[in-house]
Coordinates of C-alpha atoms and ligand atoms in Angstrom, one line a residue:
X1 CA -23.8 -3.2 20.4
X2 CA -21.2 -2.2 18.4
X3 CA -19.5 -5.2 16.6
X4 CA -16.2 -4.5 14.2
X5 CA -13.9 -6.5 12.3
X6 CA -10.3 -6.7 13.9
X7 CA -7.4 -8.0 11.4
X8 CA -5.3 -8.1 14.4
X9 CA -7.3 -11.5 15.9
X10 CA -9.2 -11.9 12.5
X11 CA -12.6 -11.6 14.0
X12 CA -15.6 -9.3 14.4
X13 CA -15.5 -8.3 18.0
X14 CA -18.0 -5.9 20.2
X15 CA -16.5 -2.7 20.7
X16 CA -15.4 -1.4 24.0
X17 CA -13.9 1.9 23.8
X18 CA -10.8 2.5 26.0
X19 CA -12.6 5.5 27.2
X20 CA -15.8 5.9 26.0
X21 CA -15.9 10.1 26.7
X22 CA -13.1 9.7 24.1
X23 CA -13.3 7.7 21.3
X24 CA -10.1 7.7 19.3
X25 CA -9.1 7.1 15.3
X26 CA -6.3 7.5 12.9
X27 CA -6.9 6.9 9.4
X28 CA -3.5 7.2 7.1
X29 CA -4.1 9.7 4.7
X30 CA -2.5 10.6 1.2
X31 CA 0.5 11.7 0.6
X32 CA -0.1 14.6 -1.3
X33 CA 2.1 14.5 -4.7
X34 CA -0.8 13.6 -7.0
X35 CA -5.3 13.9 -7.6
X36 CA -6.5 10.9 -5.4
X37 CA -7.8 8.2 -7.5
X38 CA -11.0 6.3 -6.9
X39 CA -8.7 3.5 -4.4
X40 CA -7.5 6.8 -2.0
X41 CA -11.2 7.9 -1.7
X42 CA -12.4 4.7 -0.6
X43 CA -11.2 4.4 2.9
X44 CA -12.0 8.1 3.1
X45 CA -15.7 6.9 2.8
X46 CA -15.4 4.1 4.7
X47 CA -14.2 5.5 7.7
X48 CA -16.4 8.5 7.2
X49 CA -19.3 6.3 8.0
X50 CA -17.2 4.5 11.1
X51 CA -16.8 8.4 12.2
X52 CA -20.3 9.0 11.9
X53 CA -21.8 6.4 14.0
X54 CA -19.1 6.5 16.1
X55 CA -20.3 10.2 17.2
X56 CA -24.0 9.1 16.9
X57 CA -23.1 6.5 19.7
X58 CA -20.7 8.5 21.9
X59 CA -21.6 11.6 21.2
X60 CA -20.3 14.1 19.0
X61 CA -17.7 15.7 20.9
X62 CA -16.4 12.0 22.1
X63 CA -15.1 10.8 18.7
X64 CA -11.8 11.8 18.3
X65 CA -10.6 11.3 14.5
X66 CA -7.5 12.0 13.2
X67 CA -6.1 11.2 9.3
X68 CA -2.7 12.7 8.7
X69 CA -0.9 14.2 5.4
X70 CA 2.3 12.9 4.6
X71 CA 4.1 16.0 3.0
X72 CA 7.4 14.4 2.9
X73 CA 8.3 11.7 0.4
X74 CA 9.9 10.6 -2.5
X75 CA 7.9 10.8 -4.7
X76 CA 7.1 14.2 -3.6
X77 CA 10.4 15.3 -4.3
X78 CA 10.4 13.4 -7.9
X79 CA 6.9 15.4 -8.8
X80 CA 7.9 19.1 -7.5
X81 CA 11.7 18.3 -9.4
X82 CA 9.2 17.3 -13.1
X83 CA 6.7 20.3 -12.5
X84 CA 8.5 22.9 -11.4
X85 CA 12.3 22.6 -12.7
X86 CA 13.1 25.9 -12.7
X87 CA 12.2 26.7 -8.9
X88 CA 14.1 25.5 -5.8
X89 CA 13.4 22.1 -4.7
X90 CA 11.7 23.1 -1.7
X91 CA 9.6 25.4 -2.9
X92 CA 8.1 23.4 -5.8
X93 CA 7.5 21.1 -3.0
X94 CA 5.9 23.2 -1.4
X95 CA 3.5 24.3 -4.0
X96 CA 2.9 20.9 -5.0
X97 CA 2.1 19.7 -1.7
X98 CA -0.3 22.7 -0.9
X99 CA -2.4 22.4 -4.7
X100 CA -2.5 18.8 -4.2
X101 CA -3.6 18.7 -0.6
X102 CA -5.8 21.6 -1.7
X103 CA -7.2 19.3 -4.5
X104 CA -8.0 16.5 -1.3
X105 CA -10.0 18.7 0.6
X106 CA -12.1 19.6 -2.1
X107 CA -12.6 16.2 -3.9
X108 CA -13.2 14.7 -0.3
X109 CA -15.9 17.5 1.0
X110 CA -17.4 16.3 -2.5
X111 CA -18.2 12.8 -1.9
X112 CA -19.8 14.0 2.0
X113 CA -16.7 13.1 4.0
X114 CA -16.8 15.2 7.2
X115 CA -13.4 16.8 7.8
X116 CA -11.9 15.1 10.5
X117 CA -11.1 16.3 13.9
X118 CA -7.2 16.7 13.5
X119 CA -5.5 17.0 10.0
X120 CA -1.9 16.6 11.4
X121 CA 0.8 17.1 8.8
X122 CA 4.2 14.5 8.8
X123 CA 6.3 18.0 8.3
X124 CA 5.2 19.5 11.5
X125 CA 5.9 16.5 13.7
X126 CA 9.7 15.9 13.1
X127 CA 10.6 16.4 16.3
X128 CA 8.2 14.1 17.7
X129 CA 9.2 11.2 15.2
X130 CA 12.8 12.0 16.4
X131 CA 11.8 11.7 19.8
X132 CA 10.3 8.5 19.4
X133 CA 13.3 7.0 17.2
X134 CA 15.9 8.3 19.7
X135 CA 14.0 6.2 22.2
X136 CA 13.9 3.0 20.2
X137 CA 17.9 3.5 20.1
X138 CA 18.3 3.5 23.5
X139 CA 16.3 0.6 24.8
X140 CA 18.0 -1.6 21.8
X141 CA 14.9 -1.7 19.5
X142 CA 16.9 0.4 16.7
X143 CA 20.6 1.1 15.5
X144 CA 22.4 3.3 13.4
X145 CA 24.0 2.5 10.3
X146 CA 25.9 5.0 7.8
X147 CA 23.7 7.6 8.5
X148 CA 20.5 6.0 9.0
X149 CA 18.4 4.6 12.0
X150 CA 17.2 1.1 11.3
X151 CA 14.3 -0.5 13.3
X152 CA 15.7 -4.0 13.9
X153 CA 12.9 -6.7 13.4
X154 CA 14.5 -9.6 15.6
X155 CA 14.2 -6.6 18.5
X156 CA 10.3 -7.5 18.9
X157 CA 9.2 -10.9 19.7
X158 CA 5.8 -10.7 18.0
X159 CA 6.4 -9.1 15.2
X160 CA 4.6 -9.7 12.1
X161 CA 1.3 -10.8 14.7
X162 CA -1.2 -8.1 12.6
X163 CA 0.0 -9.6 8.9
X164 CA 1.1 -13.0 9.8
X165 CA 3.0 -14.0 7.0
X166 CA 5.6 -16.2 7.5
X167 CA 9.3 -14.0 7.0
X168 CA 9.9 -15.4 3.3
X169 CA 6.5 -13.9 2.8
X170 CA 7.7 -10.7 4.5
X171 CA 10.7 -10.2 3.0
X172 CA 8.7 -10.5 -0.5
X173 CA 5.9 -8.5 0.5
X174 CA 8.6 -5.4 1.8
X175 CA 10.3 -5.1 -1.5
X176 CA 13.2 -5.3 0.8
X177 CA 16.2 -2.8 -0.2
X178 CA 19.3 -5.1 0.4
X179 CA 21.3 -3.0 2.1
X180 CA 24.9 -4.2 3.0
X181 CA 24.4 -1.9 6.4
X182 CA 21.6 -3.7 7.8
X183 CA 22.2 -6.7 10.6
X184 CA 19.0 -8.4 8.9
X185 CA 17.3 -8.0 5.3
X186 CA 13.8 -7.7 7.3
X187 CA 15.5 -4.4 9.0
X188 CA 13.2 -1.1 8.1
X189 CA 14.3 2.7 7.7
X190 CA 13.6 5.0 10.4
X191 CA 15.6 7.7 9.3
X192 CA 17.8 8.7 6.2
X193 CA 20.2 10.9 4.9
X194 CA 18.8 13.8 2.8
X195 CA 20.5 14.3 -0.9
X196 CA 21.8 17.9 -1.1
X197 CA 19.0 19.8 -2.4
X198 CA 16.0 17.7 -0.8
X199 CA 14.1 18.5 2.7
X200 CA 16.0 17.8 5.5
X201 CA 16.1 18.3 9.5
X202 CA 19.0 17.8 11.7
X203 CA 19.4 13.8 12.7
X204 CA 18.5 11.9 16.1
X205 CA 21.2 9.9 17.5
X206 CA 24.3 11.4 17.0
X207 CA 24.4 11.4 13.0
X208 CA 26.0 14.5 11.7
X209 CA 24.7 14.3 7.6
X210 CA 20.9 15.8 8.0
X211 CA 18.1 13.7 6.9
X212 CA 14.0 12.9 6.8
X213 CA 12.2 10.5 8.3
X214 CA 10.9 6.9 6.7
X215 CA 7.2 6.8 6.1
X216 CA 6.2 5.0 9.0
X217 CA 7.5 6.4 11.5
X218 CA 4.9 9.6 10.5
X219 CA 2.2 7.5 11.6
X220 CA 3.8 6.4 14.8
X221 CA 4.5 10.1 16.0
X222 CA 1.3 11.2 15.1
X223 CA -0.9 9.2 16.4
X224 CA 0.7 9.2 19.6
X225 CA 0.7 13.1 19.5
X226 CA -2.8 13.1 18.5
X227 CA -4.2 10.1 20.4
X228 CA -1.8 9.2 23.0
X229 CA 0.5 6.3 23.5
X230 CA -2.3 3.7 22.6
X231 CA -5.8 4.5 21.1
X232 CA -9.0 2.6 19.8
X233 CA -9.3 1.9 16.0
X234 CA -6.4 2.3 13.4
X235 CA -7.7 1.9 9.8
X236 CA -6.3 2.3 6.0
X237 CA -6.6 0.2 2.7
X238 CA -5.6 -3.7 3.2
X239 CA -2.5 -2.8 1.1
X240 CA -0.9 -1.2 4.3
X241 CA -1.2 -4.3 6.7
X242 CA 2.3 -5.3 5.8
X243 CA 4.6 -4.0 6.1
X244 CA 3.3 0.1 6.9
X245 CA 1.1 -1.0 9.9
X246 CA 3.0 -3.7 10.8
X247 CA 6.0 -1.3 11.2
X248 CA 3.8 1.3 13.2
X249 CA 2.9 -1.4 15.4
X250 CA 6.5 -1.9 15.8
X251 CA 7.5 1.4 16.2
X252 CA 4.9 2.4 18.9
X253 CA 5.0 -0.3 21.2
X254 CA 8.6 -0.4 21.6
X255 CA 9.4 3.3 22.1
X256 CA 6.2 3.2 24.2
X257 CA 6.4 0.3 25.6
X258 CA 2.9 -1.0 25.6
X259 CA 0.8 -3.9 24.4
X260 CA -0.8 -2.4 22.0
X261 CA -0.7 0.6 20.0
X262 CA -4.6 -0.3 18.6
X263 CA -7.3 -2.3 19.9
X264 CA -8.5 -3.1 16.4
X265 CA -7.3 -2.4 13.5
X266 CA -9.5 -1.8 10.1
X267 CA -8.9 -2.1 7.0
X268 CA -11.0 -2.0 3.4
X269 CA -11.1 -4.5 0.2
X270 CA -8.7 -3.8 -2.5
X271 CA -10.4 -1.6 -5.9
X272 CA -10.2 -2.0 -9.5
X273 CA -12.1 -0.5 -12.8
X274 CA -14.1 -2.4 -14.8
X275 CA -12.5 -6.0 -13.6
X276 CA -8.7 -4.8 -13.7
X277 CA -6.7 -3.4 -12.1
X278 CA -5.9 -0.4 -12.0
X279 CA -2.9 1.3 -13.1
X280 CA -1.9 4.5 -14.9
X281 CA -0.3 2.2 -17.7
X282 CA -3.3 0.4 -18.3
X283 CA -5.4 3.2 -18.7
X284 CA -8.2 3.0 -16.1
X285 CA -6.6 5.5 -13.9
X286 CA -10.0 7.1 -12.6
X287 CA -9.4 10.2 -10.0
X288 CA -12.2 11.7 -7.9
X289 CA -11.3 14.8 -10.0
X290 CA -12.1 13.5 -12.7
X291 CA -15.7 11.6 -11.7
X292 CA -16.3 14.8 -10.5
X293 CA -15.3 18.0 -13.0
X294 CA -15.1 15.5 -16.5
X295 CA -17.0 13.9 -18.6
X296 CA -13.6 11.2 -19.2
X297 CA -15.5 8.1 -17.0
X298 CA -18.3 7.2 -19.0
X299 CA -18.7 10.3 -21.5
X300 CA -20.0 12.3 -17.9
X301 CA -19.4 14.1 -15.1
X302 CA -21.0 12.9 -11.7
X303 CA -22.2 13.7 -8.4
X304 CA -20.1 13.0 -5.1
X305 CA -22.9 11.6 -3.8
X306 CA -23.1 8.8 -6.6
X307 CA -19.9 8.1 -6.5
X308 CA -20.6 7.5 -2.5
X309 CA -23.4 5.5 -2.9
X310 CA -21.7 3.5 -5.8
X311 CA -19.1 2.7 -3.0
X312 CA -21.2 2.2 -0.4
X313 CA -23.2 -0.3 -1.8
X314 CA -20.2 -3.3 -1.9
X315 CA -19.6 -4.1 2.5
X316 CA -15.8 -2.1 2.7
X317 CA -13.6 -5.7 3.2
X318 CA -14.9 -7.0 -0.2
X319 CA -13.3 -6.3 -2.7
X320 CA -15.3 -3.4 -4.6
X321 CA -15.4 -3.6 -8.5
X322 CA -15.8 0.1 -9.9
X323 CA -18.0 0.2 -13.2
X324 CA -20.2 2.5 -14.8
X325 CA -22.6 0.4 -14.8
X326 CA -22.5 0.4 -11.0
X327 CA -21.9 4.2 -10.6
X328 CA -25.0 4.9 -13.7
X329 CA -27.5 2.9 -11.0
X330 CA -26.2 4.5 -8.1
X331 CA -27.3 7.5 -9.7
X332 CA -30.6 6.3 -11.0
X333 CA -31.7 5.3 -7.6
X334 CA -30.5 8.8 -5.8
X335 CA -32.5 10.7 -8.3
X336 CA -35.8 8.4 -7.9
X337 CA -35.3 8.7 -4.0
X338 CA -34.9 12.2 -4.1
X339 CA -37.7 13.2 -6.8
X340 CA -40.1 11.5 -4.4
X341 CA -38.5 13.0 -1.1
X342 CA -39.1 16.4 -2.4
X343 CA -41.0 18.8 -0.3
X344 CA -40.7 15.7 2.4
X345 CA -39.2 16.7 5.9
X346 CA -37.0 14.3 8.1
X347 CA -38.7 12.5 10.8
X348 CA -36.8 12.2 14.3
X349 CA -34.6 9.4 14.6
X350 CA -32.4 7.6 12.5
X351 CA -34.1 4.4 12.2
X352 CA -33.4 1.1 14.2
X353 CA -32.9 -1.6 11.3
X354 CA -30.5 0.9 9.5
X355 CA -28.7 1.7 12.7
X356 CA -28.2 -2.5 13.6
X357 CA -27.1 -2.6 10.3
X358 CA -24.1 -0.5 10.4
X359 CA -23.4 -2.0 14.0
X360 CA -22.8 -5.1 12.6
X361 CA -19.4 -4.3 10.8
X362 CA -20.8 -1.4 8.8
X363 CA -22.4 -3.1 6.3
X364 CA -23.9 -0.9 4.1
X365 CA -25.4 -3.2 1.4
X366 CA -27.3 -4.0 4.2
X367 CA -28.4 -0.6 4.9
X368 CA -28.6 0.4 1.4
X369 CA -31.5 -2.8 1.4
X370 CA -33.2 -1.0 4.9
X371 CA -33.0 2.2 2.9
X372 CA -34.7 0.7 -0.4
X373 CA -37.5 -0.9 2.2
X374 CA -38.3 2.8 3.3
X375 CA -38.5 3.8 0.2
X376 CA -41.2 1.1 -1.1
X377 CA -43.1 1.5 2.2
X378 CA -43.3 5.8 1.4
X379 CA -41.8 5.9 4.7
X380 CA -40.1 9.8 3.4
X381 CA -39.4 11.3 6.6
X382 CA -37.3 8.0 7.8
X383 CA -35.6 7.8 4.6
X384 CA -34.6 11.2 4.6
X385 CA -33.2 11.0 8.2
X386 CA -31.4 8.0 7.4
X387 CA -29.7 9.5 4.1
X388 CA -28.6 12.5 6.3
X389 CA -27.1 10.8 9.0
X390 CA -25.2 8.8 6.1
X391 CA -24.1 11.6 4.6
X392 CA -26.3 12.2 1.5
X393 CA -28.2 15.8 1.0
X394 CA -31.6 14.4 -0.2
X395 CA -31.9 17.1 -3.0
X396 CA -32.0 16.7 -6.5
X397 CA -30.6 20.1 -6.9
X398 CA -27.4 18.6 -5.4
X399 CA -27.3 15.8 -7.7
X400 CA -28.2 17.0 -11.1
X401 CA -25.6 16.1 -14.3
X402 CA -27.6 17.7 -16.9
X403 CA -26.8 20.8 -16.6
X404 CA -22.8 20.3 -16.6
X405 CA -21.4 21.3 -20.7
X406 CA -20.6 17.4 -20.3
X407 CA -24.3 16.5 -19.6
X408 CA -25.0 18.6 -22.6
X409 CA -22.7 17.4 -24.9
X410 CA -23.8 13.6 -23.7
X411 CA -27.9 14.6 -24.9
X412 CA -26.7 16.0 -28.0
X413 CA -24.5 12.6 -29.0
X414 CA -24.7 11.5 -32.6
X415 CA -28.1 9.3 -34.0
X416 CA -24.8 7.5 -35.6
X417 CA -22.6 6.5 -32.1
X418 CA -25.8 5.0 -30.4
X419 CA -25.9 2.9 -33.6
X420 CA -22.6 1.6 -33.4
X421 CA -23.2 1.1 -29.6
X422 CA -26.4 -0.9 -29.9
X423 CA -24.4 -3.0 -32.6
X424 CA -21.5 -3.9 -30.4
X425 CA -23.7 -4.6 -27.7
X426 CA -25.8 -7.1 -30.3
X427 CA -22.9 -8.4 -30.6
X428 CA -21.9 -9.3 -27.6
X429 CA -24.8 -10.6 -26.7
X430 CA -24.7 -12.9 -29.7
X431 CA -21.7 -14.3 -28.0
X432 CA -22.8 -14.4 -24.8
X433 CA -20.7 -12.1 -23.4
X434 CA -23.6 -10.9 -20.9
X435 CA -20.9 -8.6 -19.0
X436 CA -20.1 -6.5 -22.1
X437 CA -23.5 -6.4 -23.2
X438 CA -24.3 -4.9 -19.9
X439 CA -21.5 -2.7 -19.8
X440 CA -22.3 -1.2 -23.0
X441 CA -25.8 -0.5 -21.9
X442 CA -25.1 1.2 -18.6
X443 CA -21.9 3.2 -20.7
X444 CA -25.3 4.1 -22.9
X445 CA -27.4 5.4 -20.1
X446 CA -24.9 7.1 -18.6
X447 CA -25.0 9.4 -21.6
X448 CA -28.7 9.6 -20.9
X449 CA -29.7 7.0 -24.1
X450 CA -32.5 4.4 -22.8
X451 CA -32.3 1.0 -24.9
X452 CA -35.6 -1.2 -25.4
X453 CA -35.6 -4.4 -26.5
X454 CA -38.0 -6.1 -28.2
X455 CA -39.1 -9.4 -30.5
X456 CA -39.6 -8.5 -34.4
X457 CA -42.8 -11.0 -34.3
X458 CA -42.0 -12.4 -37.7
X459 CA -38.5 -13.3 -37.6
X460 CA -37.9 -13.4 -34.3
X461 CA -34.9 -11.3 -34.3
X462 CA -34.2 -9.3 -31.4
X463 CA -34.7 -5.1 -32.4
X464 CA -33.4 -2.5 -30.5
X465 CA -34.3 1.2 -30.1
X466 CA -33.2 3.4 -28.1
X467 CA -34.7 7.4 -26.6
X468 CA -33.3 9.9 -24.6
X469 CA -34.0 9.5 -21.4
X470 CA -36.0 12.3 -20.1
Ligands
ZN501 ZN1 0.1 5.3 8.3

């Protein structure tokens, strides 16, 4: 049986589809103004997995999984206005939203993500998210204000049940815009007026100035176009409990006027580099793009399917610390698998302790430990099955760094750097900083240099040397 974590009652609960012969999903997606980073690609995976043994339980054409684009926003405008100056507005945006969205695909098909079944973009469901706000004005749940639609808070009894902070907490977490317009500071945009210049549509409920929708409201009109008024299993990153999903909540069940709008809701552990977090002004920005095509994380490029496995291997509510050190053994253990799967078909099945495993909550450390037992006992055929159905190719060919120029460049590195690498690392293992130490190494062997280390037997001193690993 199938046994999820719901944030909505904070506990792992069996899984009982509201209609079995069609299981239904929405995942938020990006909004596509910029290469996803490392934290957009992780719920992709995550839910990847959900979608695959969801259609492995119900069937393939049961499973119903829909992650939109949102291709109107801000910061949209802000990037098509910086990179293309000299075109109109709406047409930088649009060739910033198509590259980027482009980019997605690509970056996402890279790290074994299935597409999913509905792609549904925010700029071709205006009409519906109009729809929807004009209802939540007439049954009292919204109001307009100079030129805007406001969703008003004290409307809905429960709200603030899926994040329950207390409304100090809320009002802190929202970054609330004090607006003199709004009856209460907790009060959240629906619908604004559109600058001269930016995208805009004619506005619901009587306002004259055209405008855009707010961001959640995309989600609400979606799903609901996609999946119906309510649905199964709503997931994203545990950054949009509050106040994105919490606002879809409130959006859906009072235009729809229904309990629920998801049975359980999903979500996956935060992401940062190395122990920090990250942040473009810290430096340890990592894109998928750049994992993938570079040799800037770690001095090379890598396969999708270590950068899955990397992920894979922390359960997707803990919070997962990205470090090369993580992603170098990721790899390490992919090209040992597949080296001995070679030439090895897939047996039939995918087998029962990896299966119970994912059951329970998806946890993958778990099956990545049912995975490593197949591999000690030369089950091959299981192994290989398994790695299918998780979405790994089982082929070295598929895997290889070497032959990128940045897996050459690494092989050729200077007698002289691995020097000054060994000596740092010396270093900080004279000072017991074990974590640097470590770091350093896997930074080394992800450039294809093996350290040993060893006793000199007369002074006792600990000697280093290092070879190419081959
Ligand atoms: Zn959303």
């Amino acid at each position: 049986m199938l046994k999820l974590y719901n944030t909505l009652t904070r506990k792992k609960e069996a899984f009982h589809p509201l209609d079995a012969a069609n299981v239904r999903v929405y995942v938020c997606g990006p909004t596509v103004y910029d290469f996803a980073h490392i934290g957009n690609a992780r719920p992709v995976i995550v839910f990847d997995v959900l979608y695959r043994l969801l259609r492995h339980i119900y069937g393939p054409d049961h499973v119903t999984y829909v992650r939109n684009i949102t291709d109107v926003d801000d910061k949209i405008n802000a990037r098509a206005a910086q990179d293309y100056p000299d075109l109109k507005l709406n047409e930088a945006i649009r060739l910033v939203t198509t590259k980027t969205t482009d980019q997605f695909h690509a970056d996402m098909k890279a790290l074994g993500a299935l597409e999913p079944n509905v792609e549904p973009r925010a700029t071709e469901h205006i009409e519906q998210m109009k729809a929807m706000i004009e209802a939540l004005v007439e049954n009292g749940c919204a109001y307009v204000a100079e030129d805007h639609v406001l969703f008003h808070v004290a409307a809905m009894k429960d709200y603030g049940k899926l994040s329950r902070r207390s409304l100090d907490e809320m009002i802190a977490g929202a970054r609330v815009e004090v607006a003199p317009f709004k009856k209460d500071p907790m009060d959240f945009v629906l619908w604004k007026p559109s600058k001269p210049g930016e995208p805009s549509w004619a506005s619901p409920a009587g306002i004259e100035t055209p405008g855009r929708p707010g961001w959640h409201i995309e989600c609400s009109a979606m799903a609901k176009a996609h999946l119906g008024q309510t649905f199964d299993i709503h997931g994203g990153g545990i950054d949009l409990v509050f106040p994105h999903h919490e606002n879809e909540i409130a959006q859906s069940r009072c235009a729809n006027r229904t309990k629920i709008m998801a049975q359980v809701w999903m979500h996956n552990g935060f992401l940062q580099v190395e122990g920090e977090k990250m942040a473009k002004s810290a430096g340890n920005f990592v894109t998928v793009h750049e994992l993938l095509e570079t040799s800037n994380f770690g001095g090379s490029d890598w396969p999708g399917e270590a950068i899955r496995f990397a992920m894979l291997k922390t359960h997707y509510r803990q919070p997962l610390d990205w470090t090369l050190v993580g992603l170098n053994e990721a790899h390490k253990t992919l090209w040992e698998w597949y080296g001995d799967l070679e030439g090895k078909e897939t047996a039939p099945g995918v087998p029962g302790p990896v299966l119970e495993a994912l059951m329970d909550d998806l946890n993958t450390p778990k099956v990545i430990t049912e995975l490593h037992k197949l591999h000690s006992a030369g089950h091959w055929g299981h192994l290989r099955t398994a790695l299918n159905f998780l979405g790994f190719s089982g082929e070295r060919t598929k895997i290889g760094r070497i032959a990128s120029a940045a897996g050459k460049a690494r092989i050729g590195s200077s007698t002289e750097a691995v020097g000054e690498r060994i000596a740092a690392r010396n270093a900080a293992r004279a000072a017991k900083d074990f974590k640097e130490a470590d770091r350093i190494r896997g930074e080394l062997e992800a450039m294809g240099i093996v350290l040993k280390d060893a006793k000199d037997p007369k002074t006792g001193e600990l000697v280093t040397t290092w070879e190419v690993a081959r």
